[in-house]
Amino acid sequence: MTHGQSSSAETVAAIIDGKAVAAEITVKVAVETGRLIASGGRAPGLAVVLVGDDAASQVYVGAKGRKASELGFHSVQHTLPLDTSEAEVLAIVETLNKDPAIHGILVQLPLPRHIDTSKVIEAIDPAKDVDGFHPINVGRLAIGERDRALVSCTPAGCLLLVKRVLGEDLAGKDALVIGRSNIVGKPMAQLLLQESCTVTVAHSRSRNLPELARRADIIVAAVGRPEMVRGDWVKPGAVVIDVGMNRIAAPERGAGKTRLVGDVAYAEAAQSAAAITPVPGGVGPMTIAMLMANTLVAACRAAGRAEPKF
């Protein structure tokens, strides 16, 4: 849920607490996992494949593995050296595809340059593609068959946060998605379309972006530019979802120090918005929560059981 006004006199928007919503989702995943196992089903199995020694990727993978174990999942991690060949990665994916104890396969991106990312994603069984990146899952979402797809985790989490503020019925709302990535922007637009929103997809080369934003009831910023969306872009009463995670210099904290900011100028936007996600603590926690939800859904489908709705 959102919580009330900040103690800052400047901030008037309700803060959308992604940590709290993510915690609710993971509790539901844990309960439903217990039910699945108690009824004779397999524990949901999540396999993560990490190639190389990228520090950020190691942190993400560690967090995902810990969360899976906490929820009673069967958790497997393949950590491979940077020089692992594409053929070796594809062979591991194929082994996991055939393993009935594994319901979700996540290959941590970015992959090293010598490995074709598209080839690896397309090698994953779409029924185990808990990142929602496989062309079959993308296609099912695009043609309105969300119930047969596994949906990309970050946009799925963003939609849940929007609904926490505006309720289940988003029909007729004017939504602006800033960013057209395959991971966030495009699936976000598809999800909002299926909620009967009027959706505009904008990006770094769009003209009159401030004017487009000022019409929007819902703004999802996922463009990767620090504080690009200014306060005067935000229509009074709009809901602002900031997917950005940018590290910028913070000399006020000392020489060489940095701080995290989103794609939205938070303090400015909070003066107009009805509700806004903070960075950090907004969208980020939702991504891992929805990954766990997708893994449980995949396990239920594999067992022929009714899947929980999130």
PDB file of C-alpha atoms in Angstrom:
ATOM      1  CA  MET A   1       0.000   0.000   0.000  1.00  0.00           C
ATOM      2  CA  THR A   2       0.971   3.615  -0.181  1.00  0.00           C
ATOM      3  CA  HIS A   3       1.711   5.345   3.050  1.00  0.00           C
ATOM      4  CA  GLY A   4       1.016   8.897   4.029  1.00  0.00           C
ATOM      5  CA  GLN A   5       2.708  12.145   3.414  1.00  0.00           C
ATOM      6  CA  SER A   6       6.377  12.483   4.104  1.00  0.00           C
ATOM      7  CA  SER A   7       7.621  14.572   6.966  1.00  0.00           C
ATOM      8  CA  SER A   8       9.239  16.824   4.351  1.00  0.00           C
ATOM      9  CA  ALA A   9       7.169  19.931   3.746  1.00  0.00           C
ATOM     10  CA  GLU A  10       8.025  19.651   0.046  1.00  0.00           C
ATOM     11  CA  THR A  11       6.632  16.178  -0.502  1.00  0.00           C
ATOM     12  CA  VAL A  12       2.880  15.929  -0.883  1.00  0.00           C
ATOM     13  CA  ALA A  13       2.541  12.701  -2.881  1.00  0.00           C
ATOM     14  CA  ALA A  14       1.826   9.410  -1.156  1.00  0.00           C
ATOM     15  CA  ILE A  15       4.901   7.196  -1.272  1.00  0.00           C
ATOM     16  CA  ILE A  16       4.288   3.829  -2.925  1.00  0.00           C
ATOM     17  CA  ASP A  17       6.117   1.385  -0.662  1.00  0.00           C
ATOM     18  CA  GLY A  18       7.452  -1.320  -2.983  1.00  0.00           C
ATOM     19  CA  LYS A  19       9.162  -3.115  -0.100  1.00  0.00           C
ATOM     20  CA  ALA A  20       5.848  -3.573   1.721  1.00  0.00           C
ATOM     21  CA  VAL A  21       3.966  -4.777  -1.374  1.00  0.00           C
ATOM     22  CA  ALA A  22       6.835  -7.134  -2.291  1.00  0.00           C
ATOM     23  CA  ALA A  23       6.757  -8.543   1.244  1.00  0.00           C
ATOM     24  CA  GLU A  24       3.017  -9.265   0.886  1.00  0.00           C
ATOM     25  CA  ILE A  25       3.623 -11.075  -2.410  1.00  0.00           C
ATOM     26  CA  THR A  26       6.443 -13.197  -1.001  1.00  0.00           C
ATOM     27  CA  VAL A  27       4.279 -14.189   1.985  1.00  0.00           C
ATOM     28  CA  LYS A  28       1.593 -15.341  -0.460  1.00  0.00           C
ATOM     29  CA  VAL A  29       4.211 -17.245  -2.496  1.00  0.00           C
ATOM     30  CA  ALA A  30       5.426 -18.982   0.685  1.00  0.00           C
ATOM     31  CA  VAL A  31       1.881 -19.962   1.708  1.00  0.00           C
ATOM     32  CA  GLU A  32       0.986 -21.243  -1.769  1.00  0.00           C
ATOM     33  CA  THR A  33       4.300 -23.102  -2.013  1.00  0.00           C
ATOM     34  CA  GLY A  34       3.483 -24.865   1.255  1.00  0.00           C
ATOM     35  CA  ARG A  35       0.071 -25.849  -0.110  1.00  0.00           C
ATOM     36  CA  LEU A  36       1.563 -27.175  -3.329  1.00  0.00           C
ATOM     37  CA  ILE A  37       4.084 -29.330  -1.465  1.00  0.00           C
ATOM     38  CA  ALA A  38       1.496 -30.500   1.109  1.00  0.00           C
ATOM     39  CA  SER A  39      -0.769 -31.695  -1.701  1.00  0.00           C
ATOM     40  CA  GLY A  40       1.999 -33.874  -3.137  1.00  0.00           C
ATOM     41  CA  GLY A  41       3.440 -31.427  -5.664  1.00  0.00           C
ATOM     42  CA  ARG A  42       7.139 -30.749  -6.136  1.00  0.00           C
ATOM     43  CA  ALA A  43       8.713 -27.719  -4.489  1.00  0.00           C
ATOM     44  CA  PRO A  44       9.132 -24.963  -7.091  1.00  0.00           C
ATOM     45  CA  GLY A  45      12.627 -25.225  -8.530  1.00  0.00           C
ATOM     46  CA  LEU A  46      14.597 -22.138  -9.611  1.00  0.00           C
ATOM     47  CA  ALA A  47      17.936 -22.424 -11.414  1.00  0.00           C
ATOM     48  CA  VAL A  48      20.093 -19.331 -11.903  1.00  0.00           C
ATOM     49  CA  VAL A  49      22.967 -19.292 -14.388  1.00  0.00           C
ATOM     50  CA  LEU A  50      25.665 -16.646 -13.907  1.00  0.00           C
ATOM     51  CA  VAL A  51      28.516 -16.267 -16.382  1.00  0.00           C
ATOM     52  CA  GLY A  52      31.476 -14.122 -15.354  1.00  0.00           C
ATOM     53  CA  ASP A  53      32.284 -12.013 -12.320  1.00  0.00           C
ATOM     54  CA  ASP A  54      30.202  -8.870 -12.753  1.00  0.00           C
ATOM     55  CA  ALA A  55      29.817  -7.525  -9.205  1.00  0.00           C
ATOM     56  CA  ALA A  56      26.261  -6.235  -9.612  1.00  0.00           C
ATOM     57  CA  SER A  57      25.139  -9.512 -11.181  1.00  0.00           C
ATOM     58  CA  GLN A  58      26.677 -11.467  -8.297  1.00  0.00           C
ATOM     59  CA  VAL A  59      24.687  -9.358  -5.809  1.00  0.00           C
ATOM     60  CA  TYR A  60      21.427  -9.870  -7.753  1.00  0.00           C
ATOM     61  CA  VAL A  61      21.965 -13.609  -8.128  1.00  0.00           C
ATOM     62  CA  GLY A  62      22.787 -13.975  -4.440  1.00  0.00           C
ATOM     63  CA  ALA A  63      19.614 -12.128  -3.473  1.00  0.00           C
ATOM     64  CA  LYS A  64      17.478 -14.268  -5.773  1.00  0.00           C
ATOM     65  CA  GLY A  65      18.979 -17.505  -4.451  1.00  0.00           C
ATOM     66  CA  ARG A  66      18.472 -16.497  -0.816  1.00  0.00           C
ATOM     67  CA  LYS A  67      14.865 -15.473  -1.426  1.00  0.00           C
ATOM     68  CA  ALA A  68      14.121 -18.753  -3.227  1.00  0.00           C
ATOM     69  CA  SER A  69      15.517 -20.768  -0.317  1.00  0.00           C
ATOM     70  CA  GLU A  70      13.549 -18.693   2.226  1.00  0.00           C
ATOM     71  CA  LEU A  71      10.329 -19.500   0.368  1.00  0.00           C
ATOM     72  CA  GLY A  72      10.895 -23.252   0.418  1.00  0.00           C
ATOM     73  CA  PHE A  73      11.983 -23.499  -3.214  1.00  0.00           C
ATOM     74  CA  HIS A  74      14.516 -25.945  -4.596  1.00  0.00           C
ATOM     75  CA  SER A  75      17.274 -23.499  -5.513  1.00  0.00           C
ATOM     76  CA  VAL A  76      20.200 -24.219  -7.853  1.00  0.00           C
ATOM     77  CA  GLN A  77      22.981 -21.904  -9.009  1.00  0.00           C
ATOM     78  CA  HIS A  78      25.459 -22.433 -11.844  1.00  0.00           C
ATOM     79  CA  THR A  79      28.350 -19.961 -11.554  1.00  0.00           C
ATOM     80  CA  LEU A  80      30.536 -20.138 -14.649  1.00  0.00           C
ATOM     81  CA  PRO A  81      33.848 -18.437 -15.503  1.00  0.00           C
ATOM     82  CA  LEU A  82      33.924 -15.467 -17.891  1.00  0.00           C
ATOM     83  CA  ASP A  83      35.484 -17.520 -20.696  1.00  0.00           C
ATOM     84  CA  THR A  84      32.701 -20.139 -20.693  1.00  0.00           C
ATOM     85  CA  SER A  85      31.704 -20.825 -24.294  1.00  0.00           C
ATOM     86  CA  GLU A  86      28.267 -20.211 -25.733  1.00  0.00           C
ATOM     87  CA  ALA A  87      27.961 -23.952 -26.404  1.00  0.00           C
ATOM     88  CA  GLU A  88      28.616 -24.733 -22.731  1.00  0.00           C
ATOM     89  CA  VAL A  89      25.927 -22.278 -21.590  1.00  0.00           C
ATOM     90  CA  LEU A  90      23.445 -23.725 -24.096  1.00  0.00           C
ATOM     91  CA  ALA A  91      24.242 -27.240 -22.855  1.00  0.00           C
ATOM     92  CA  ILE A  92      23.486 -26.232 -19.245  1.00  0.00           C
ATOM     93  CA  VAL A  93      20.203 -24.638 -20.339  1.00  0.00           C
ATOM     94  CA  GLU A  94      19.232 -27.822 -22.175  1.00  0.00           C
ATOM     95  CA  THR A  95      19.998 -29.944 -19.100  1.00  0.00           C
ATOM     96  CA  LEU A  96      17.819 -27.647 -16.971  1.00  0.00           C
ATOM     97  CA  ASN A  97      15.029 -27.767 -19.575  1.00  0.00           C
ATOM     98  CA  LYS A  98      14.918 -31.554 -19.149  1.00  0.00           C
ATOM     99  CA  ASP A  99      15.119 -31.542 -15.330  1.00  0.00           C
ATOM    100  CA  PRO A 100      11.618 -32.025 -13.841  1.00  0.00           C
ATOM    101  CA  ALA A 101      12.785 -30.563 -10.514  1.00  0.00           C
ATOM    102  CA  ILE A 102      13.458 -27.199 -12.198  1.00  0.00           C
ATOM    103  CA  HIS A 103      10.456 -24.999 -13.053  1.00  0.00           C
ATOM    104  CA  GLY A 104      12.236 -21.691 -13.588  1.00  0.00           C
ATOM    105  CA  ILE A 105      15.463 -20.956 -15.470  1.00  0.00           C
ATOM    106  CA  LEU A 106      17.046 -17.537 -15.148  1.00  0.00           C
ATOM    107  CA  VAL A 107      20.183 -16.649 -17.089  1.00  0.00           C
ATOM    108  CA  GLN A 108      21.556 -13.492 -15.467  1.00  0.00           C
ATOM    109  CA  LEU A 109      22.124 -10.643 -17.928  1.00  0.00           C
ATOM    110  CA  PRO A 110      24.276  -9.115 -19.252  1.00  0.00           C
ATOM    111  CA  LEU A 111      26.133 -12.090 -20.692  1.00  0.00           C
ATOM    112  CA  PRO A 112      29.747 -11.736 -21.875  1.00  0.00           C
ATOM    113  CA  ARG A 113      30.057 -10.334 -25.394  1.00  0.00           C
ATOM    114  CA  HIS A 114      31.138 -13.612 -26.978  1.00  0.00           C
ATOM    115  CA  ILE A 115      27.769 -15.190 -26.088  1.00  0.00           C
ATOM    116  CA  ASP A 116      24.664 -14.460 -28.184  1.00  0.00           C
ATOM    117  CA  THR A 117      22.055 -13.390 -25.617  1.00  0.00           C
ATOM    118  CA  SER A 118      19.112 -13.963 -27.959  1.00  0.00           C
ATOM    119  CA  LYS A 119      20.258 -17.497 -28.721  1.00  0.00           C
ATOM    120  CA  VAL A 120      20.498 -18.332 -25.023  1.00  0.00           C
ATOM    121  CA  ILE A 121      17.087 -16.822 -24.179  1.00  0.00           C
ATOM    122  CA  GLU A 122      15.457 -18.672 -27.066  1.00  0.00           C
ATOM    123  CA  ALA A 123      17.015 -21.947 -25.875  1.00  0.00           C
ATOM    124  CA  ILE A 124      15.110 -21.757 -22.575  1.00  0.00           C
ATOM    125  CA  ASP A 125      11.863 -23.764 -22.446  1.00  0.00           C
ATOM    126  CA  PRO A 126       9.160 -21.019 -22.573  1.00  0.00           C
ATOM    127  CA  ALA A 127       7.321 -22.800 -19.732  1.00  0.00           C
ATOM    128  CA  LYS A 128      10.435 -22.282 -17.558  1.00  0.00           C
ATOM    129  CA  ASP A 129      11.263 -18.757 -18.763  1.00  0.00           C
ATOM    130  CA  VAL A 130      10.515 -16.994 -15.466  1.00  0.00           C
ATOM    131  CA  ASP A 131      12.145 -13.772 -16.706  1.00  0.00           C
ATOM    132  CA  GLY A 132       9.449 -13.579 -19.393  1.00  0.00           C
ATOM    133  CA  PHE A 133      11.990 -12.810 -22.148  1.00  0.00           C
ATOM    134  CA  HIS A 134      11.383 -15.737 -24.533  1.00  0.00           C
ATOM    135  CA  PRO A 135       9.737 -14.657 -27.834  1.00  0.00           C
ATOM    136  CA  ILE A 136       6.857 -17.071 -27.169  1.00  0.00           C
ATOM    137  CA  ASN A 137       6.071 -15.447 -23.822  1.00  0.00           C
ATOM    138  CA  VAL A 138       6.506 -11.986 -25.324  1.00  0.00           C
ATOM    139  CA  GLY A 139       4.170 -12.969 -28.160  1.00  0.00           C
ATOM    140  CA  ARG A 140       1.519 -14.414 -25.869  1.00  0.00           C
ATOM    141  CA  LEU A 141       1.501 -11.197 -23.870  1.00  0.00           C
ATOM    142  CA  ALA A 142       1.248  -9.148 -27.074  1.00  0.00           C
ATOM    143  CA  ILE A 143      -1.796 -11.051 -28.367  1.00  0.00           C
ATOM    144  CA  GLY A 144      -3.609 -10.803 -25.048  1.00  0.00           C
ATOM    145  CA  GLU A 145      -2.963 -14.350 -23.774  1.00  0.00           C
ATOM    146  CA  ARG A 146      -1.379 -13.240 -20.534  1.00  0.00           C
ATOM    147  CA  ASP A 147      -2.788 -16.261 -18.716  1.00  0.00           C
ATOM    148  CA  ARG A 148      -0.649 -18.555 -20.900  1.00  0.00           C
ATOM    149  CA  ALA A 149       2.473 -16.391 -20.675  1.00  0.00           C
ATOM    150  CA  LEU A 150       5.136 -15.797 -18.077  1.00  0.00           C
ATOM    151  CA  VAL A 151       5.328 -12.006 -17.866  1.00  0.00           C
ATOM    152  CA  SER A 152       8.528  -9.993 -17.448  1.00  0.00           C
ATOM    153  CA  CYS A 153       8.969  -9.396 -13.707  1.00  0.00           C
ATOM    154  CA  THR A 154       9.619  -5.650 -13.495  1.00  0.00           C
ATOM    155  CA  PRO A 155       6.601  -4.499 -15.545  1.00  0.00           C
ATOM    156  CA  ALA A 156       4.370  -7.047 -13.805  1.00  0.00           C
ATOM    157  CA  GLY A 157       5.465  -5.554 -10.483  1.00  0.00           C
ATOM    158  CA  CYS A 158       4.916  -1.998 -11.750  1.00  0.00           C
ATOM    159  CA  LEU A 159       1.331  -2.835 -12.722  1.00  0.00           C
ATOM    160  CA  LEU A 160       0.631  -4.177  -9.234  1.00  0.00           C
ATOM    161  CA  LEU A 161       1.949  -0.935  -7.708  1.00  0.00           C
ATOM    162  CA  VAL A 162      -0.274   1.150 -10.003  1.00  0.00           C
ATOM    163  CA  LYS A 163      -3.296  -0.912  -8.952  1.00  0.00           C
ATOM    164  CA  ARG A 164      -2.463  -0.404  -5.274  1.00  0.00           C
ATOM    165  CA  VAL A 165      -3.136   3.298  -5.844  1.00  0.00           C
ATOM    166  CA  LEU A 166      -5.842   3.351  -8.523  1.00  0.00           C
ATOM    167  CA  GLY A 167      -7.623   0.052  -7.865  1.00  0.00           C
ATOM    168  CA  GLU A 168      -8.227  -2.874 -10.198  1.00  0.00           C
ATOM    169  CA  ASP A 169     -10.083  -0.911 -12.889  1.00  0.00           C
ATOM    170  CA  LEU A 170      -7.681   1.156 -14.980  1.00  0.00           C
ATOM    171  CA  ALA A 171      -9.976   1.397 -18.033  1.00  0.00           C
ATOM    172  CA  GLY A 172      -9.712   4.697 -19.860  1.00  0.00           C
ATOM    173  CA  LYS A 173      -6.682   5.948 -17.950  1.00  0.00           C
ATOM    174  CA  ASP A 174      -4.097   7.812 -20.022  1.00  0.00           C
ATOM    175  CA  ALA A 175      -0.740   6.053 -19.535  1.00  0.00           C
ATOM    176  CA  LEU A 176       2.697   7.135 -20.704  1.00  0.00           C
ATOM    177  CA  VAL A 177       5.571   4.652 -20.779  1.00  0.00           C
ATOM    178  CA  ILE A 178       8.935   6.369 -21.243  1.00  0.00           C
ATOM    179  CA  GLY A 179      11.365   3.761 -22.556  1.00  0.00           C
ATOM    180  CA  ARG A 180      11.003   1.017 -25.168  1.00  0.00           C
ATOM    181  CA  SER A 181      13.258  -1.766 -23.891  1.00  0.00           C
ATOM    182  CA  ASN A 182      12.245  -5.392 -24.354  1.00  0.00           C
ATOM    183  CA  ILE A 183      12.632  -5.940 -20.610  1.00  0.00           C
ATOM    184  CA  VAL A 184      10.460  -3.087 -19.294  1.00  0.00           C
ATOM    185  CA  GLY A 185       9.064  -0.556 -21.751  1.00  0.00           C
ATOM    186  CA  LYS A 186       7.417  -2.786 -24.344  1.00  0.00           C
ATOM    187  CA  PRO A 187       5.871  -5.350 -21.944  1.00  0.00           C
ATOM    188  CA  MET A 188       4.739  -2.498 -19.661  1.00  0.00           C
ATOM    189  CA  ALA A 189       2.850  -0.960 -22.578  1.00  0.00           C
ATOM    190  CA  GLN A 190       1.234  -4.325 -23.391  1.00  0.00           C
ATOM    191  CA  LEU A 191       0.103  -4.827 -19.791  1.00  0.00           C
ATOM    192  CA  LEU A 192      -1.433  -1.349 -19.622  1.00  0.00           C
ATOM    193  CA  LEU A 193      -3.160  -1.879 -22.978  1.00  0.00           C
ATOM    194  CA  GLN A 194      -4.724  -5.059 -21.626  1.00  0.00           C
ATOM    195  CA  GLU A 195      -6.039  -3.028 -18.689  1.00  0.00           C
ATOM    196  CA  SER A 196      -7.833  -0.848 -21.284  1.00  0.00           C
ATOM    197  CA  CYS A 197      -5.588   2.159 -20.747  1.00  0.00           C
ATOM    198  CA  THR A 198      -4.834   4.563 -23.584  1.00  0.00           C
ATOM    199  CA  VAL A 199      -1.101   3.973 -23.906  1.00  0.00           C
ATOM    200  CA  THR A 200       1.642   6.150 -25.372  1.00  0.00           C
ATOM    201  CA  VAL A 201       5.166   4.734 -25.640  1.00  0.00           C
ATOM    202  CA  ALA A 202       7.791   7.465 -25.663  1.00  0.00           C
ATOM    203  CA  HIS A 203      11.583   7.351 -25.612  1.00  0.00           C
ATOM    204  CA  SER A 204      14.698   9.493 -25.779  1.00  0.00           C
ATOM    205  CA  ARG A 205      13.919  10.609 -29.353  1.00  0.00           C
ATOM    206  CA  SER A 206      10.266  11.469 -28.786  1.00  0.00           C
ATOM    207  CA  ARG A 207       9.239  15.048 -29.516  1.00  0.00           C
ATOM    208  CA  ASN A 208       7.309  17.152 -27.016  1.00  0.00           C
ATOM    209  CA  LEU A 209       7.898  14.669 -24.213  1.00  0.00           C
ATOM    210  CA  PRO A 210       6.894  17.108 -21.450  1.00  0.00           C
ATOM    211  CA  GLU A 211       3.554  17.703 -23.197  1.00  0.00           C
ATOM    212  CA  LEU A 212       2.943  13.956 -23.546  1.00  0.00           C
ATOM    213  CA  ALA A 213       3.686  13.507 -19.843  1.00  0.00           C
ATOM    214  CA  ARG A 214       1.343  16.302 -18.762  1.00  0.00           C
ATOM    215  CA  ARG A 215      -1.641  14.405 -20.220  1.00  0.00           C
ATOM    216  CA  ALA A 216      -0.872  11.166 -18.409  1.00  0.00           C
ATOM    217  CA  ASP A 217      -2.752   9.743 -15.434  1.00  0.00           C
ATOM    218  CA  ILE A 218      -0.004   7.112 -15.128  1.00  0.00           C
ATOM    219  CA  ILE A 219       3.686   7.685 -15.933  1.00  0.00           C
ATOM    220  CA  VAL A 220       6.120   4.763 -15.993  1.00  0.00           C
ATOM    221  CA  ALA A 221       9.669   6.059 -16.435  1.00  0.00           C
ATOM    222  CA  ALA A 222      12.137   3.425 -17.634  1.00  0.00           C
ATOM    223  CA  VAL A 223      14.539   5.310 -19.851  1.00  0.00           C
ATOM    224  CA  GLY A 224      17.810   5.142 -17.884  1.00  0.00           C
ATOM    225  CA  ARG A 225      18.430   8.891 -17.685  1.00  0.00           C
ATOM    226  CA  PRO A 226      18.911  10.353 -14.200  1.00  0.00           C
ATOM    227  CA  GLU A 227      16.042  12.637 -13.128  1.00  0.00           C
ATOM    228  CA  MET A 228      14.920  13.241 -16.711  1.00  0.00           C
ATOM    229  CA  VAL A 229      11.233  13.577 -15.802  1.00  0.00           C
ATOM    230  CA  ARG A 230      10.860  16.954 -14.128  1.00  0.00           C
ATOM    231  CA  GLY A 231       8.186  18.086 -11.711  1.00  0.00           C
ATOM    232  CA  ASP A 232       6.449  20.342 -14.241  1.00  0.00           C
ATOM    233  CA  TRP A 233       5.946  17.317 -16.521  1.00  0.00           C
ATOM    234  CA  VAL A 234       3.633  15.670 -13.993  1.00  0.00           C
ATOM    235  CA  LYS A 235      -0.110  16.295 -14.120  1.00  0.00           C
ATOM    236  CA  PRO A 236      -1.601  16.985 -10.681  1.00  0.00           C
ATOM    237  CA  GLY A 237      -2.934  13.709  -9.305  1.00  0.00           C
ATOM    238  CA  ALA A 238      -0.905  11.442 -11.599  1.00  0.00           C
ATOM    239  CA  VAL A 239       0.647   8.149 -10.436  1.00  0.00           C
ATOM    240  CA  VAL A 240       4.391   8.026 -11.130  1.00  0.00           C
ATOM    241  CA  ILE A 241       6.287   4.722 -11.293  1.00  0.00           C
ATOM    242  CA  ASP A 242      10.055   5.235 -11.488  1.00  0.00           C
ATOM    243  CA  VAL A 243      11.922   2.184 -12.799  1.00  0.00           C
ATOM    244  CA  GLY A 244      15.224   4.051 -13.121  1.00  0.00           C
ATOM    245  CA  MET A 245      18.263   3.177 -11.014  1.00  0.00           C
ATOM    246  CA  ASN A 246      21.090   5.605 -11.723  1.00  0.00           C
ATOM    247  CA  ARG A 247      24.188   6.355  -9.670  1.00  0.00           C
ATOM    248  CA  ILE A 248      25.240   9.995  -9.770  1.00  0.00           C
ATOM    249  CA  ALA A 249      27.975  12.027  -8.101  1.00  0.00           C
ATOM    250  CA  ALA A 250      27.123  13.279  -4.603  1.00  0.00           C
ATOM    251  CA  PRO A 251      29.910  15.690  -3.616  1.00  0.00           C
ATOM    252  CA  GLU A 252      27.808  16.829  -0.638  1.00  0.00           C
ATOM    253  CA  ARG A 253      28.511  13.392   0.877  1.00  0.00           C
ATOM    254  CA  GLY A 254      32.249  13.760   0.426  1.00  0.00           C
ATOM    255  CA  ALA A 255      34.846  13.426  -2.322  1.00  0.00           C
ATOM    256  CA  GLY A 256      34.079  10.602  -4.748  1.00  0.00           C
ATOM    257  CA  LYS A 257      30.747   9.733  -3.112  1.00  0.00           C
ATOM    258  CA  THR A 258      27.640   8.831  -5.113  1.00  0.00           C
ATOM    259  CA  ARG A 259      23.906   8.397  -4.584  1.00  0.00           C
ATOM    260  CA  LEU A 260      21.091   6.511  -6.293  1.00  0.00           C
ATOM    261  CA  VAL A 261      18.415   8.405  -8.182  1.00  0.00           C
ATOM    262  CA  GLY A 262      15.651   7.352 -10.524  1.00  0.00           C
ATOM    263  CA  ASP A 263      14.591   8.621 -13.933  1.00  0.00           C
ATOM    264  CA  VAL A 264      12.242  11.073 -12.189  1.00  0.00           C
ATOM    265  CA  ALA A 265      13.236  14.208 -10.266  1.00  0.00           C
ATOM    266  CA  TYR A 266      11.577  12.857  -7.132  1.00  0.00           C
ATOM    267  CA  ALA A 267      11.287  15.952  -4.934  1.00  0.00           C
ATOM    268  CA  GLU A 268       9.822  17.976  -7.815  1.00  0.00           C
ATOM    269  CA  ALA A 269       7.428  15.298  -9.069  1.00  0.00           C
ATOM    270  CA  ALA A 270       6.172  14.559  -5.558  1.00  0.00           C
ATOM    271  CA  GLN A 271       4.668  18.048  -5.396  1.00  0.00           C
ATOM    272  CA  SER A 272       2.223  17.248  -8.223  1.00  0.00           C
ATOM    273  CA  ALA A 273       1.799  13.477  -8.199  1.00  0.00           C
ATOM    274  CA  ALA A 274      -0.886  11.727  -6.156  1.00  0.00           C
ATOM    275  CA  ALA A 275       1.536   8.857  -5.538  1.00  0.00           C
ATOM    276  CA  ILE A 276       5.115   8.083  -6.517  1.00  0.00           C
ATOM    277  CA  THR A 277       7.651   5.271  -6.085  1.00  0.00           C
ATOM    278  CA  PRO A 278      10.911   6.155  -4.321  1.00  0.00           C
ATOM    279  CA  VAL A 279      14.355   5.082  -5.544  1.00  0.00           C
ATOM    280  CA  PRO A 280      15.484   2.866  -3.935  1.00  0.00           C
ATOM    281  CA  GLY A 281      12.612   1.016  -2.264  1.00  0.00           C
ATOM    282  CA  GLY A 282       9.971   1.263  -4.949  1.00  0.00           C
ATOM    283  CA  VAL A 283      10.102  -0.924  -8.055  1.00  0.00           C
ATOM    284  CA  GLY A 284      13.320  -2.789  -7.178  1.00  0.00           C
ATOM    285  CA  PRO A 285      11.929  -5.102  -4.468  1.00  0.00           C
ATOM    286  CA  MET A 286       8.968  -5.941  -6.728  1.00  0.00           C
ATOM    287  CA  THR A 287      11.182  -7.474  -9.409  1.00  0.00           C
ATOM    288  CA  ILE A 288      12.497 -10.285  -7.185  1.00  0.00           C
ATOM    289  CA  ALA A 289       9.023 -10.824  -5.670  1.00  0.00           C
ATOM    290  CA  MET A 290       7.500 -11.278  -9.134  1.00  0.00           C
ATOM    291  CA  LEU A 291      10.322 -13.631 -10.136  1.00  0.00           C
ATOM    292  CA  MET A 292       9.370 -15.856  -7.199  1.00  0.00           C
ATOM    293  CA  ALA A 293       5.696 -15.577  -8.154  1.00  0.00           C
ATOM    294  CA  ASN A 294       6.511 -16.601 -11.749  1.00  0.00           C
ATOM    295  CA  THR A 295       8.487 -19.623 -10.508  1.00  0.00           C
ATOM    296  CA  LEU A 296       5.541 -20.751  -8.379  1.00  0.00           C
ATOM    297  CA  VAL A 297       3.128 -20.249 -11.297  1.00  0.00           C
ATOM    298  CA  ALA A 298       5.424 -22.336 -13.542  1.00  0.00           C
ATOM    299  CA  ALA A 299       5.527 -25.099 -10.902  1.00  0.00           C
ATOM    300  CA  CYS A 300       1.726 -25.122 -10.587  1.00  0.00           C
ATOM    301  CA  ARG A 301       1.324 -25.330 -14.360  1.00  0.00           C
ATOM    302  CA  ALA A 302       3.834 -28.176 -14.556  1.00  0.00           C
ATOM    303  CA  ALA A 303       1.871 -30.055 -11.866  1.00  0.00           C
ATOM    304  CA  GLY A 304      -1.486 -29.354 -13.462  1.00  0.00           C
ATOM    305  CA  ARG A 305      -2.594 -27.410 -10.369  1.00  0.00           C
ATOM    306  CA  ALA A 306      -4.559 -24.163 -10.232  1.00  0.00           C
ATOM    307  CA  GLU A 307      -2.125 -21.275 -10.178  1.00  0.00           C
ATOM    308  CA  PRO A 308      -2.394 -18.373  -7.700  1.00  0.00           C
ATOM    309  CA  LYS A 309      -3.106 -14.885  -9.033  1.00  0.00           C
ATOM    310  CA  PHE A 310      -0.938 -11.975  -8.053  1.00  0.00           C
TER     311      PHE A 310
END
